[in-house]
Coordinates of C-alpha atoms (C1' of nucleotides) in Angstrom, one line a residue:
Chain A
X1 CA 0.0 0.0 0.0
X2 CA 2.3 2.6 1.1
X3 CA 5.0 0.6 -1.3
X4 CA 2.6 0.8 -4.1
X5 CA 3.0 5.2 -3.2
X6 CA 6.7 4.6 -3.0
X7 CA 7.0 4.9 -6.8
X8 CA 7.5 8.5 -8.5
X9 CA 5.7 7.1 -11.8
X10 CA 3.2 5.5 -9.6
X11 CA 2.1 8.5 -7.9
X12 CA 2.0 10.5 -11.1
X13 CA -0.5 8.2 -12.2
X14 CA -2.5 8.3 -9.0
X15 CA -2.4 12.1 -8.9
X16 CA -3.5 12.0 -12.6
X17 CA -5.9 9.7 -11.8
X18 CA -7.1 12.5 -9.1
X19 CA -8.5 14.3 -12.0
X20 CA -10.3 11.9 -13.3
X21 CA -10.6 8.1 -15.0
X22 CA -8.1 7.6 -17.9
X23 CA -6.9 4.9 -19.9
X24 CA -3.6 3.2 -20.2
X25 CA -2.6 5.2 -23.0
X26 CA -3.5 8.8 -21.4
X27 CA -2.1 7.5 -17.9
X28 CA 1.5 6.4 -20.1
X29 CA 1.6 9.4 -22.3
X30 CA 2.8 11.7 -20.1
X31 CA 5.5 9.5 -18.5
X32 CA 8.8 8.6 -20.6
X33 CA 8.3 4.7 -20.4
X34 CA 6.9 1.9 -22.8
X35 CA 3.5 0.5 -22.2
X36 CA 4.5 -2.7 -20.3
X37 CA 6.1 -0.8 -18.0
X38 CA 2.7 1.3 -17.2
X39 CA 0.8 -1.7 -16.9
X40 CA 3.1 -2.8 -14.5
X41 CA 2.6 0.1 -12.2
X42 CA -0.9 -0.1 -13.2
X43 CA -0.7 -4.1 -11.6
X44 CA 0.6 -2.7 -8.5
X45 CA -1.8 0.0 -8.1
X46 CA -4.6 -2.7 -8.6
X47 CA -2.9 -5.3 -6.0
X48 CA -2.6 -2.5 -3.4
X49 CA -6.2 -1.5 -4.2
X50 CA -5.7 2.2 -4.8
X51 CA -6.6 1.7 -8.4
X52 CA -9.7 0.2 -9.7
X53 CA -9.8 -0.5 -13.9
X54 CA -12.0 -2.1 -16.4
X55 CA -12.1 -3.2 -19.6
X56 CA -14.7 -1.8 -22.3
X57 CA -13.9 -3.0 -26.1
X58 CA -10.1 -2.8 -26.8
X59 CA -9.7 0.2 -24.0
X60 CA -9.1 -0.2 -20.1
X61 CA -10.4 3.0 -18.3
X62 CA -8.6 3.2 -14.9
X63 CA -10.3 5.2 -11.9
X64 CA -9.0 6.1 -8.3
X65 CA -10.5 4.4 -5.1
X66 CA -10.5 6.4 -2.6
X67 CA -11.2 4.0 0.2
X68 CA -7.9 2.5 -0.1
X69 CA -6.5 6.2 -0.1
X70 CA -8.4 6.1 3.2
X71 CA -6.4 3.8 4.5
X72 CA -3.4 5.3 4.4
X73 CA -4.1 8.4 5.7
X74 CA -5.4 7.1 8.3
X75 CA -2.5 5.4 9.3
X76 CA -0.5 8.0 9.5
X77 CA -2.8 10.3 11.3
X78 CA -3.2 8.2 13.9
X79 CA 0.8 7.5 14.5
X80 CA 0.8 11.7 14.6
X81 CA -2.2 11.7 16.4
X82 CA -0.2 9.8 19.1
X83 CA 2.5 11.5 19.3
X84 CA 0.7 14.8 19.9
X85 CA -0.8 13.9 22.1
X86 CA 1.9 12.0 24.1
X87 CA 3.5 15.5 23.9
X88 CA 0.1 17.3 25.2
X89 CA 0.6 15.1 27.9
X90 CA 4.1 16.0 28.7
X91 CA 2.9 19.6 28.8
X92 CA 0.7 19.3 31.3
X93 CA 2.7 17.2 33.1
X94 CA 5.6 20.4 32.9
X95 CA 2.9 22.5 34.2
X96 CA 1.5 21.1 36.8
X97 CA 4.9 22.0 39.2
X98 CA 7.0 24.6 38.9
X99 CA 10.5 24.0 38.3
X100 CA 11.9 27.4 36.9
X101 CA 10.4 27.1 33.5
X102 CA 7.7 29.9 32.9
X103 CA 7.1 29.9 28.9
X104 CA 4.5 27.8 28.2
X105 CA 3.5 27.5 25.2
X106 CA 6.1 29.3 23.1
Chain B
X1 CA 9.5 9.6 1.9
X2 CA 6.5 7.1 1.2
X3 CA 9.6 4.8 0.2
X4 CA 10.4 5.0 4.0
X5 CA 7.2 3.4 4.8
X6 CA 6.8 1.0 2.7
X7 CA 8.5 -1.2 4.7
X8 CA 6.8 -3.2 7.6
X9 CA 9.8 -3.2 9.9
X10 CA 9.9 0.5 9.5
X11 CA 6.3 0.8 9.9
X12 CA 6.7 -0.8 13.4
X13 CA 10.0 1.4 13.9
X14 CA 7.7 4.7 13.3
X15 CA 4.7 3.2 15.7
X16 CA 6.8 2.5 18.4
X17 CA 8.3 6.3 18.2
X18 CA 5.0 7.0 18.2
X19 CA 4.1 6.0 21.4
X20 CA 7.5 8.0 22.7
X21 CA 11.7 8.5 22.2
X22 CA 12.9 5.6 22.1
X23 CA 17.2 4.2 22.0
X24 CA 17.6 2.2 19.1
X25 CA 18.2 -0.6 21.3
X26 CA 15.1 0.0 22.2
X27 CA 13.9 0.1 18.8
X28 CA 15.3 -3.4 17.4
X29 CA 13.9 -5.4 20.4
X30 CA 10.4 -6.2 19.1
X31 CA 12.0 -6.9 15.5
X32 CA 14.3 -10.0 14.8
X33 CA 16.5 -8.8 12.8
X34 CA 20.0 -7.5 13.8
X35 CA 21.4 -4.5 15.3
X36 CA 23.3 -3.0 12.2
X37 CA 20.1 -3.9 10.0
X38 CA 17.7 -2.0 12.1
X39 CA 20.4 1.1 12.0
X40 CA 20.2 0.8 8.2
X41 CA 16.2 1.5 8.8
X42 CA 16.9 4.0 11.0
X43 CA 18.9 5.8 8.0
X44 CA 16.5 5.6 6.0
X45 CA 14.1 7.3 8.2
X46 CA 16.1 10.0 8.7
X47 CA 16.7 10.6 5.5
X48 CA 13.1 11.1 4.9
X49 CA 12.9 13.6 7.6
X50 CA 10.9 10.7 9.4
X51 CA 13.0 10.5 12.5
X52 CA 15.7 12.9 14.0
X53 CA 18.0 11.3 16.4
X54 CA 20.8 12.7 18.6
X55 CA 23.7 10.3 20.7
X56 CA 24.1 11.4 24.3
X57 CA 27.0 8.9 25.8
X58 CA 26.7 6.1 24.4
X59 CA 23.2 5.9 23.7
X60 CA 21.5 7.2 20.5
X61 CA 17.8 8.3 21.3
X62 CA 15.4 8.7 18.4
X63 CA 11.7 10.7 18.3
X64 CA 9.5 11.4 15.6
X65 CA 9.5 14.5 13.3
X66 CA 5.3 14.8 13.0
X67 CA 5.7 17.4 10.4
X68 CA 7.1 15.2 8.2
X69 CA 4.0 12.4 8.9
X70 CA 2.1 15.9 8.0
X71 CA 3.5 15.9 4.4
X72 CA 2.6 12.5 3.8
X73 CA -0.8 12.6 5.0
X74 CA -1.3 15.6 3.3
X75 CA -0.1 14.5 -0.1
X76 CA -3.0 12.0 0.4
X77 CA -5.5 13.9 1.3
X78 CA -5.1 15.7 -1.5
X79 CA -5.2 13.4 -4.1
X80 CA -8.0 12.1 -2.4
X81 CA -9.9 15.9 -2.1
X82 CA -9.6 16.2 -6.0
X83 CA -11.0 12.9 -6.8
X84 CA -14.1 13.0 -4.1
X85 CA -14.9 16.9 -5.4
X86 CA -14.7 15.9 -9.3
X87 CA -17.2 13.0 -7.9
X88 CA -19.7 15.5 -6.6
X89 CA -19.6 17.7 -10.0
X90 CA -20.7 14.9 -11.4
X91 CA -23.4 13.9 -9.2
X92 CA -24.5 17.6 -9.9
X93 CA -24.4 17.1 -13.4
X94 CA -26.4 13.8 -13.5
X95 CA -28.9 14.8 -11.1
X96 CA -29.8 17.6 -13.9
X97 CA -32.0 15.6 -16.3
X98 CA -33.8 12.4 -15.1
X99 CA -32.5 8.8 -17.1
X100 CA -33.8 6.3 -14.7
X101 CA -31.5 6.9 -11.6
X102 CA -33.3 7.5 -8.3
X103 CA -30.6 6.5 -5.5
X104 CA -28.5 9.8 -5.0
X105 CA -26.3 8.8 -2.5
X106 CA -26.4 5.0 -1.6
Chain C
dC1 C1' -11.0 -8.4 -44.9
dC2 C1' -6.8 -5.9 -43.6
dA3 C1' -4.5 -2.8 -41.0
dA4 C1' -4.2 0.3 -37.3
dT5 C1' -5.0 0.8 -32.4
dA6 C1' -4.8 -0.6 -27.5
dC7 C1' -3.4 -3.5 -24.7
dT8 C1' -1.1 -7.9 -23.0
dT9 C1' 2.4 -11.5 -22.0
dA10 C1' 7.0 -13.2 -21.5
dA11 C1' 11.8 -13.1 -21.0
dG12 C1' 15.8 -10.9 -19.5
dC13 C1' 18.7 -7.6 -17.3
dA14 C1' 20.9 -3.6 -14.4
dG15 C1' 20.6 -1.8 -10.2
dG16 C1' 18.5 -1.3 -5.7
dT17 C1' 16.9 -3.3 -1.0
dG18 C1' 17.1 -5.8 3.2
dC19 C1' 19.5 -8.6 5.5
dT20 C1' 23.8 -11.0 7.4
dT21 C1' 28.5 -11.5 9.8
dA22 C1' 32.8 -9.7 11.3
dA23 C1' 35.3 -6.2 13.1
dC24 C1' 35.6 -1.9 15.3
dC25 C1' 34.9 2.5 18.4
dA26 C1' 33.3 4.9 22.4
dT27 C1' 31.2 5.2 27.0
dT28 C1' 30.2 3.4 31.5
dC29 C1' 30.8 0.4 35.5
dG30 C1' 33.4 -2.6 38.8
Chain D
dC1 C1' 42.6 -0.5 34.0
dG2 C1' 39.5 -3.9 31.6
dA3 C1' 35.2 -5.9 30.5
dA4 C1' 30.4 -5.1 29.4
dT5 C1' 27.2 -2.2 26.9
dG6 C1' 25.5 0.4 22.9
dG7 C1' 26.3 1.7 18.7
dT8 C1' 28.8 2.0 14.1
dT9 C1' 31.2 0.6 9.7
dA10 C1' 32.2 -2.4 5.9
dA11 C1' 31.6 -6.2 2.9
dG12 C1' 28.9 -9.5 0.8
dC13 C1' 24.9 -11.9 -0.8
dA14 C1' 19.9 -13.3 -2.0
dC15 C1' 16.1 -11.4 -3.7
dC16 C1' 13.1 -7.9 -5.5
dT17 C1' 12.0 -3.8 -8.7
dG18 C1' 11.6 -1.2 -12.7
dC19 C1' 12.6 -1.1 -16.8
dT20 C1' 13.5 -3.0 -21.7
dT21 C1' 12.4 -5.5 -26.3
dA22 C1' 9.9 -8.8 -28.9
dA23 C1' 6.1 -11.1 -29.9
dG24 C1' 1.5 -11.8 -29.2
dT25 C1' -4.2 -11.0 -28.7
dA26 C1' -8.5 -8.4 -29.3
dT27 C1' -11.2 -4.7 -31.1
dT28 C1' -12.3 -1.3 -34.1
dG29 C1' -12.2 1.7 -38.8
dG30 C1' -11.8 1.9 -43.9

DNA sequence: CCAATACTTAAGCAGGTGCTTAACCATTCG
DNA sequence: CGAATGGTTAAGCACCTGCTTAAGTATTGG
C-alpha cells in the first residue's frame, strides 16, 4: 500500500488519476516509459487496491478508489495523532509543578 | 518519503516512536533482525525527515518529526480531495436531467 | 477483410533493498 | 585498567524492482 505510493511514476498516475478516470494510454503518455512498463505500475496499483480498472472494447479505463487512499491516511494520522498527544501530555505534566520554567507554550 | 514506509519493519520502527523517544536498542527489540540492520532502517528514516536522532553517551535516542507524517498525509489527502470533489460535480451534473437513476447517495 | 489501435504477455537484465556476519569505536561500571 | 554495553562501519549476498524489447491478442475503422 504505502509501497505501491513509494514509486514516482506510480504517484503521477495516481495524482492524474485524481482528475479523473483515464486509460492506459492517457495514464502512459505523459511518462517517458513503454507501455508494459505502465501496466506494471498499473498491476501494483490494482494489487494494493488504490486503483480500480476495467475493460470496455479494446480500452481499459482506470479510476482512483479512494477508500484504499483512506487507508493510508489514516495510518499516518493516527501515528501523529499519538504523538501529539503523548506531547500534550508532557505539557501538562511540565505544568502542573514549577520547576523554573515559565514559557509555556512558546 | 513514502519509500520509508513502505517497509513493515519500518512501519513498526515509526509506531513504536509514536508511542515515545525511544534508543535504538530499544527500537530493534520487538523486531528479529539485527542491530546493524535496524540502524540501516533507521537511515532511511532520517533521510526522509521521518525521524531525527541525537547520541548522548553512548546511547542514541530517536523521536518522531510529525511534520514530516504531515506531508505524507497531506499528499494523500489531496489526491484524495480532488477525486471525491470531481465526484460531486458529477453527481450535480447527473442529477440535472432524469435517465432512470433514483438513489442519489447510496 | 486488412491494417491500425490498444493493450497484454513473456523473458531478461541492471541496479536497488534488506539482511547477514565480522570487526571496530566509544562510554560506562566494577 | 579492563570488561560489558550500545552503537557504528564495511563487505557481501539473495532477492526484489523497474525497466526494456519482442512477440502476441483483441477490437475497431476503412
Amino acid at each position: 500500500m504505502f509501497a505501491a505510493l513509494a514509486d514516482g511514476s506510480r504517484r503521477s498516475m495516481v495524482d492524474r488519476l485524481s482528475r479523473g478516470p483515464a486509460t492506459v494510454k492517457q495514464l502512459a503518455e505523459p511518462l517517458v516509459m513503454s507501455l508494459p512498463a505502465v501496466l506494471q505500475h498499473l498491476r501494483v496499483l490494482e494489487e494494493s487496491g488504490l486503483v480500480r480498472s476495467a475493460k470496455s472494447g479494446r480500452v481499459r479505463t482506470c479510476h482512483l478508489e479512494p477508500a484504499a487512499l483512506n487507508a493510508a491516511e489514516q495510518w499516518i494520522a493516527d501515528r501523529r495523532a499519538e504523538w501529539l498527544s503523548r506531547l500534550d501530555r508532557l505539557g501538562d505534566y511540565l505544568e502542573t509543578p514549577e520547576l523554573d520554567s515559565e514559557g509555556d507554550q512558546s
